[in-house]
Amino acid sequence: MSRDQIDAAEAAGILSPKQAKAMRNDVAGRDPDERLKPSRAAKAAGPDQDAVIGNEDHLRFLRSFGDVFIGIGLVLLALGVSAIVAIFGGGPVFLVAAVGAYGLAEYFGRYKRSHFPTLITALAFLLFVQTGLSGLASVNGILAALITVAAMAIFYARIRLPFCIALIAIALLYLLFAFLGQVAPDLLRQQFGWILVSAGLAIFAVALLYDTQDLHRRTRFADNAFWLHILAAPMIIHGLVGYAVMEKAEFVFDVLPVLSFTPADATIILAATAVITVIGLAINRRALIVSSLGYAGLAIAFLVKQTELNLGSTLSITLILLGAAIVLLGVAWHPVRNQLIRVLPQWRVFPPPYVPLETNPLDTQAST
């Protein structure tokens, strides 16, 4: 059945909304051309409905500015607690702070269901647990990392909000580095960039797995994938690009890196950004692209600087070029995706264009 036939069967009461939704998803998975066609329901809805299509990147962890206001307060509170704990000697005292952060997470996460404040408290909890365990003389790095992973798993079991998956991934990354730091410290130091890339690709693969469970970005699977993409992308780009640049960096006071660019480095950075952009388009994830913008801006600024313009002009041109590219890509996102999907294999990791399936505008039109 075509999408129009499914719409007609649903409107006639032959199919339930749940059955119609499943059949639409099946059609989208079988025929790439059908994926690109709006349904009769979308056509009947007119331009207002068309304007809705494509808004699948909802930030569901932000309900209102009230959450942002509380989140700002929690950030300041966490910074203040960290400073006080450091005054009292730090180390294991951070575990006391972790208990307080967990209590706040229980309140905001389980009782209030406020995602953004819970995200802040979850990050504080992770950092306090890791710092506190690291300060215990009787706990080595690997054991501290294992306990941190277990703590974040328990945190997720209690709170069950999507960003907790990314925090578990961060804890696992900490465990990986702790293990390599003790077992193969030379390997970690010499191949840090490739290890970071490998870990980022593993997280990216898990994110894709979640994405394939929710092609239309409506469930917790999509939210889990969003946070994993946010985490994986900077790891990959930093490992591929930053590592090569850092190898030639000079360090001030052995701490502050002063990057040394060449035109070839800048070209590699822009090429890597282009590849990530194509991948982001293919899997319909803007979050994947955002992480590469910093490196892209750095590369553009370097190339513009080669024209011997002053700092102000270089900065202005860089911002204009980068900003214009983002705006153009954002506006043309779905038309470009539609063309890209036509040449891609029909894999489930390449979702169809977003079409809201829950509502059937034909029903509204028939009643007027």
Coordinates of C-alpha atoms in Angstrom, one line a residue:
M1 CA 0.0 0.0 0.0
S2 CA 1.1 3.6 -0.7
R3 CA 1.1 6.2 1.9
D4 CA -2.1 7.8 0.4
Q5 CA -3.9 4.4 0.6
I6 CA -2.9 4.0 4.2
D7 CA -4.2 7.5 4.9
A8 CA -7.5 6.7 3.2
A9 CA -7.8 3.4 5.1
E10 CA -7.2 5.1 8.4
A11 CA -9.7 7.9 7.6
A12 CA -12.3 5.2 6.7
G13 CA -11.7 3.4 10.0
I14 CA -10.3 0.3 8.3
L15 CA -7.0 0.8 10.1
S16 CA -6.4 1.9 13.6
P17 CA -3.9 4.8 14.1
K18 CA -1.4 2.4 15.5
Q19 CA -1.7 0.1 12.5
A20 CA -1.4 3.0 10.1
K21 CA 1.7 4.3 11.8
A22 CA 3.4 0.9 11.6
M23 CA 2.5 0.6 7.9
R24 CA 3.8 4.1 7.1
N25 CA 7.1 3.2 8.8
D26 CA 7.3 0.0 6.7
V27 CA 6.6 1.9 3.5
A28 CA 9.3 4.4 4.4
G29 CA 11.8 1.6 5.0
R30 CA 11.1 -0.2 1.8
D31 CA 10.9 2.5 -0.8
P32 CA 13.3 5.5 -0.8
D33 CA 11.1 7.4 -3.2
E34 CA 8.1 7.0 -0.9
R35 CA 10.3 8.4 1.9
L36 CA 10.6 11.6 0.0
K37 CA 6.9 12.1 -0.8
P38 CA 4.6 13.9 1.6
S39 CA 1.5 12.0 2.6
R40 CA -1.9 13.1 1.4
A41 CA -2.6 14.2 5.0
A42 CA 0.4 16.5 4.9
K43 CA -0.6 17.9 1.5
A44 CA -4.2 18.5 2.7
A45 CA -2.9 20.4 5.7
G46 CA -1.4 23.1 3.6
P47 CA 1.5 25.4 4.3
D48 CA 1.1 25.5 8.1
Q49 CA 1.6 21.7 8.3
D50 CA 4.5 21.9 5.9
A51 CA 6.1 24.4 8.3
V52 CA 5.9 21.9 11.1
I53 CA 7.7 19.1 9.1
G54 CA 11.4 19.1 10.0
N55 CA 11.2 20.2 13.6
E56 CA 12.3 16.8 14.9
D57 CA 15.2 18.2 16.9
H58 CA 13.1 19.3 19.9
L59 CA 15.1 20.0 23.0
R60 CA 12.9 18.1 25.4
F61 CA 15.2 18.6 28.3
L62 CA 14.2 22.3 28.3
R63 CA 10.6 22.8 29.4
S64 CA 10.7 26.5 30.2
F65 CA 13.1 29.4 31.2
G66 CA 12.2 28.5 34.8
D67 CA 14.3 25.3 34.4
V68 CA 17.2 27.4 33.0
F69 CA 16.9 29.8 35.9
I70 CA 17.1 26.9 38.4
G71 CA 20.0 25.4 36.4
I72 CA 22.0 28.6 36.6
G73 CA 21.5 28.5 40.4
L74 CA 22.6 24.9 40.6
V75 CA 25.8 25.6 38.6
L76 CA 26.7 28.4 40.9
L77 CA 25.9 26.2 43.9
A78 CA 28.1 23.3 42.6
L79 CA 31.0 25.7 42.0
G80 CA 30.6 27.1 45.5
V81 CA 30.5 23.7 47.1
S82 CA 33.6 22.6 45.1
A83 CA 35.4 25.7 46.4
I84 CA 34.3 25.0 50.0
V85 CA 35.3 21.3 49.8
A86 CA 38.7 22.3 48.4
I87 CA 39.2 24.6 51.4
F88 CA 38.4 21.7 53.7
G89 CA 41.0 19.5 52.0
G90 CA 39.1 18.1 49.1
G91 CA 39.6 14.4 48.4
P92 CA 37.0 12.2 50.2
V93 CA 35.0 15.3 51.3
F94 CA 33.8 15.4 47.7
L95 CA 31.9 12.2 48.4
V96 CA 29.8 14.2 50.9
A97 CA 29.1 16.7 48.2
A98 CA 28.1 13.8 45.9
V99 CA 25.5 12.7 48.4
G100 CA 24.0 16.2 48.4
A101 CA 24.1 16.3 44.6
Y102 CA 22.3 13.0 44.4
G103 CA 19.6 14.3 46.8
L104 CA 19.0 17.2 44.5
A105 CA 18.8 14.9 41.5
E106 CA 16.2 12.8 43.3
Y107 CA 14.1 15.9 43.9
F108 CA 14.4 17.4 40.4
G109 CA 14.5 14.2 38.5
R110 CA 12.0 11.9 40.2
Y111 CA 9.7 14.3 41.9
K112 CA 9.7 17.4 39.7
R113 CA 10.8 15.7 36.4
S114 CA 12.8 18.8 35.5
H115 CA 15.3 17.6 33.0
F116 CA 17.7 20.5 32.8
P117 CA 18.2 21.0 36.6
T118 CA 18.6 17.2 36.9
L119 CA 21.3 17.3 34.2
I120 CA 23.3 19.9 36.2
T121 CA 23.0 17.8 39.4
A122 CA 23.9 14.6 37.5
L123 CA 27.1 16.2 36.2
A124 CA 27.9 17.4 39.6
F125 CA 27.3 14.0 41.1
L126 CA 29.6 12.4 38.5
L127 CA 32.4 14.8 39.1
F128 CA 32.1 14.7 42.9
V129 CA 32.1 10.9 42.9
Q130 CA 35.1 10.6 40.6
T131 CA 37.1 13.3 42.4
G132 CA 36.2 12.0 45.9
L133 CA 37.2 8.4 45.0
S134 CA 40.4 9.5 43.4
G135 CA 41.3 11.2 46.6
L136 CA 41.1 8.0 48.6
A137 CA 44.6 6.5 49.1
S138 CA 43.2 3.1 49.5
V139 CA 41.4 3.2 46.1
N140 CA 43.4 2.9 42.9
G141 CA 42.4 4.4 39.6
I142 CA 40.8 1.4 38.1
L143 CA 38.7 0.6 41.2
A144 CA 37.7 4.3 41.5
A145 CA 36.6 4.2 37.9
L146 CA 34.6 0.9 38.4
I147 CA 32.8 2.4 41.4
T148 CA 32.0 5.6 39.4
V149 CA 30.5 3.5 36.6
A150 CA 28.4 1.5 39.1
A151 CA 27.3 4.8 40.7
M152 CA 26.2 6.3 37.4
A153 CA 24.4 3.0 36.5
I154 CA 22.5 3.2 39.8
F155 CA 21.8 6.9 39.1
Y156 CA 20.3 6.0 35.8
A157 CA 18.2 3.2 37.3
R158 CA 16.7 5.7 39.7
I159 CA 16.3 8.8 37.6
R160 CA 15.9 7.2 34.1
L161 CA 16.4 10.4 32.1
P162 CA 18.1 10.1 28.7
F163 CA 21.2 12.2 29.4
C164 CA 22.2 9.6 32.1
I165 CA 23.2 7.3 29.2
A166 CA 25.8 9.8 28.1
L167 CA 27.1 10.1 31.7
I168 CA 27.5 6.4 31.9
A169 CA 29.5 6.5 28.7
I170 CA 31.7 9.2 30.3
A171 CA 32.3 7.0 33.3
L172 CA 33.2 4.1 31.0
L173 CA 35.6 6.4 29.2
Y174 CA 37.2 7.3 32.5
L175 CA 37.5 3.5 33.3
L176 CA 39.2 2.9 29.9
F177 CA 41.8 5.6 30.5
A178 CA 42.3 4.5 34.1
F179 CA 42.9 0.9 32.9
L180 CA 45.3 1.9 30.1
G181 CA 47.1 4.4 32.4
Q182 CA 48.0 1.5 34.7
V183 CA 48.4 -1.3 32.2
A184 CA 49.9 0.5 29.2
P185 CA 50.8 4.1 30.1
D186 CA 53.1 4.5 27.1
L187 CA 50.4 3.4 24.7
L188 CA 47.9 5.8 26.2
R189 CA 50.4 8.7 25.9
Q190 CA 51.5 7.9 22.4
Q191 CA 48.2 6.9 20.9
F192 CA 45.8 9.0 22.9
G193 CA 44.3 10.6 19.8
W194 CA 43.4 7.2 18.1
I195 CA 42.1 5.8 21.4
L196 CA 39.8 8.8 21.7
V197 CA 38.7 8.3 18.1
S198 CA 38.0 4.6 18.7
A199 CA 36.0 5.3 21.9
G200 CA 34.1 8.1 20.1
L201 CA 33.2 5.7 17.2
A202 CA 32.0 3.1 19.7
I203 CA 29.7 5.7 21.3
F204 CA 28.6 6.9 17.9
A205 CA 27.7 3.3 17.0
V206 CA 25.5 2.9 20.1
A207 CA 23.8 6.2 19.3
L208 CA 23.0 4.9 15.8
L209 CA 21.6 1.8 17.3
Y210 CA 19.2 3.9 19.4
D211 CA 18.4 6.0 16.3
T212 CA 17.3 3.0 14.4
Q213 CA 14.7 2.2 17.1
D214 CA 13.0 5.5 16.5
L215 CA 13.2 6.9 13.0
H216 CA 10.8 9.7 13.7
R217 CA 12.5 11.0 16.9
R218 CA 9.6 10.6 19.3
T219 CA 10.7 8.3 22.1
R220 CA 13.4 8.1 24.8
F221 CA 15.5 6.1 22.3
A222 CA 15.9 9.3 20.2
D223 CA 16.8 11.3 23.3
N224 CA 19.4 8.7 24.3
A225 CA 20.9 8.9 20.9
F226 CA 21.0 12.7 21.0
W227 CA 23.1 12.8 24.1
L228 CA 25.4 10.1 22.8
H229 CA 25.9 12.0 19.5
I230 CA 26.7 15.2 21.6
L231 CA 29.4 13.2 23.4
A232 CA 30.8 11.1 20.5
A233 CA 31.2 13.8 17.9
P234 CA 33.8 16.0 19.8
M235 CA 35.7 12.9 20.8
I236 CA 36.1 11.9 17.1
I237 CA 36.9 15.3 15.7
H238 CA 39.3 16.1 18.5
G239 CA 41.0 12.8 18.1
L240 CA 41.4 13.1 14.4
V241 CA 42.2 16.7 14.1
G242 CA 43.3 18.0 17.5
Y243 CA 45.8 15.3 18.1
A244 CA 47.7 16.0 14.9
V245 CA 47.8 19.7 15.7
M246 CA 48.7 19.2 19.3
E247 CA 51.7 17.2 18.3
K248 CA 53.2 20.4 16.9
A249 CA 52.0 22.6 19.7
E250 CA 54.4 24.6 21.9
F251 CA 53.5 24.7 25.6
V252 CA 53.8 27.8 27.7
F253 CA 54.9 26.8 31.3
D254 CA 54.4 23.2 30.1
V255 CA 50.6 23.7 30.5
L256 CA 49.1 26.1 28.0
P257 CA 49.3 24.8 24.4
V258 CA 50.0 27.3 21.6
L259 CA 48.7 25.7 18.5
S260 CA 50.9 25.7 15.4
F261 CA 48.8 25.6 12.2
T262 CA 49.8 25.1 8.5
P263 CA 47.6 25.5 5.5
A264 CA 47.5 21.7 5.1
D265 CA 46.2 21.4 8.7
A266 CA 43.5 23.9 8.1
T267 CA 42.5 22.1 4.9
I268 CA 42.3 18.7 6.8
I269 CA 40.2 20.3 9.4
L270 CA 37.7 21.7 6.9
A271 CA 37.6 18.4 5.0
A272 CA 36.9 16.5 8.3
T273 CA 34.2 19.1 9.0
A274 CA 32.7 18.5 5.6
V275 CA 32.6 14.7 6.1
I276 CA 31.0 15.1 9.5
T277 CA 28.4 17.4 8.0
V278 CA 27.5 14.8 5.3
I279 CA 27.2 12.1 8.0
G280 CA 25.0 14.4 10.1
L281 CA 22.8 15.0 7.1
A282 CA 22.6 11.4 6.3
I283 CA 21.5 10.3 9.8
N284 CA 19.5 13.5 10.3
R285 CA 21.5 14.7 13.4
R286 CA 22.4 18.4 13.6
A287 CA 24.0 17.8 17.0
L288 CA 26.8 15.8 15.2
I289 CA 27.8 18.9 13.3
V290 CA 27.8 21.4 16.1
S291 CA 30.9 19.8 17.8
S292 CA 33.0 20.5 14.7
L293 CA 32.2 24.2 14.4
G294 CA 35.0 25.3 16.8
Y295 CA 37.7 23.6 14.7
A296 CA 36.1 24.8 11.5
G297 CA 36.1 28.4 12.8
L298 CA 39.8 28.0 13.8
A299 CA 40.7 26.7 10.3
I300 CA 38.8 29.4 8.5
A301 CA 40.4 32.1 10.7
F302 CA 43.8 30.7 9.9
L303 CA 43.2 30.7 6.1
V304 CA 41.8 34.2 6.2
K305 CA 44.8 35.4 8.3
Q306 CA 47.1 34.3 5.4
T307 CA 45.8 37.2 3.4
E308 CA 47.5 39.5 6.0
L309 CA 44.3 41.1 7.2
N310 CA 44.3 42.5 10.8
L311 CA 42.8 40.6 13.7
G312 CA 39.5 42.5 13.6
S313 CA 38.9 41.9 9.9
T314 CA 40.0 38.2 10.3
L315 CA 37.5 37.7 13.1
S316 CA 34.7 39.4 11.3
I317 CA 35.1 37.5 8.0
T318 CA 35.4 34.2 9.9
L319 CA 32.2 34.8 11.8
I320 CA 30.4 35.9 8.6
L321 CA 31.5 32.8 6.7
L322 CA 30.8 30.4 9.5
G323 CA 27.5 31.9 10.4
A324 CA 26.3 32.1 6.8
A325 CA 27.2 28.4 6.3
I326 CA 25.3 27.4 9.4
V327 CA 22.2 29.4 8.4
L328 CA 22.2 28.1 4.8
L329 CA 22.6 24.5 5.9
G330 CA 19.8 25.0 8.5
V331 CA 17.4 26.4 6.0
A332 CA 18.2 23.9 3.3
W333 CA 18.6 20.9 5.6
H334 CA 15.6 18.8 4.4
P335 CA 15.9 19.6 0.6
V336 CA 19.5 18.7 0.8
R337 CA 18.7 15.5 2.8
N338 CA 16.1 14.5 0.3
Q339 CA 18.6 14.6 -2.5
L340 CA 21.2 12.8 -0.4
I341 CA 18.8 10.0 0.6
R342 CA 18.2 9.2 -3.1
V343 CA 21.8 8.1 -3.6
L344 CA 22.3 6.4 -0.2
P345 CA 21.6 2.7 0.4
Q346 CA 18.3 1.9 2.0
W347 CA 19.7 1.3 5.5
R348 CA 17.7 1.9 8.6
V349 CA 20.4 4.3 9.9
F350 CA 19.3 6.8 7.2
P351 CA 15.9 7.8 8.4
P352 CA 13.2 9.3 6.2
P353 CA 12.3 13.0 6.4
Y354 CA 10.4 13.9 9.5
V355 CA 6.6 13.8 9.1
P356 CA 4.4 14.0 12.2
L357 CA 2.2 10.9 12.0
E358 CA 0.3 11.2 15.2
T359 CA -2.2 13.8 13.8
N360 CA -4.4 13.2 10.8
P361 CA -5.4 16.6 9.3
L362 CA -8.0 14.8 7.1
D363 CA -10.1 14.2 10.1
T364 CA -10.0 17.9 11.0
Q365 CA -10.8 18.9 7.4
A366 CA -13.7 16.5 7.2
S367 CA -15.3 17.9 10.3
T368 CA -15.3 21.5 9.0

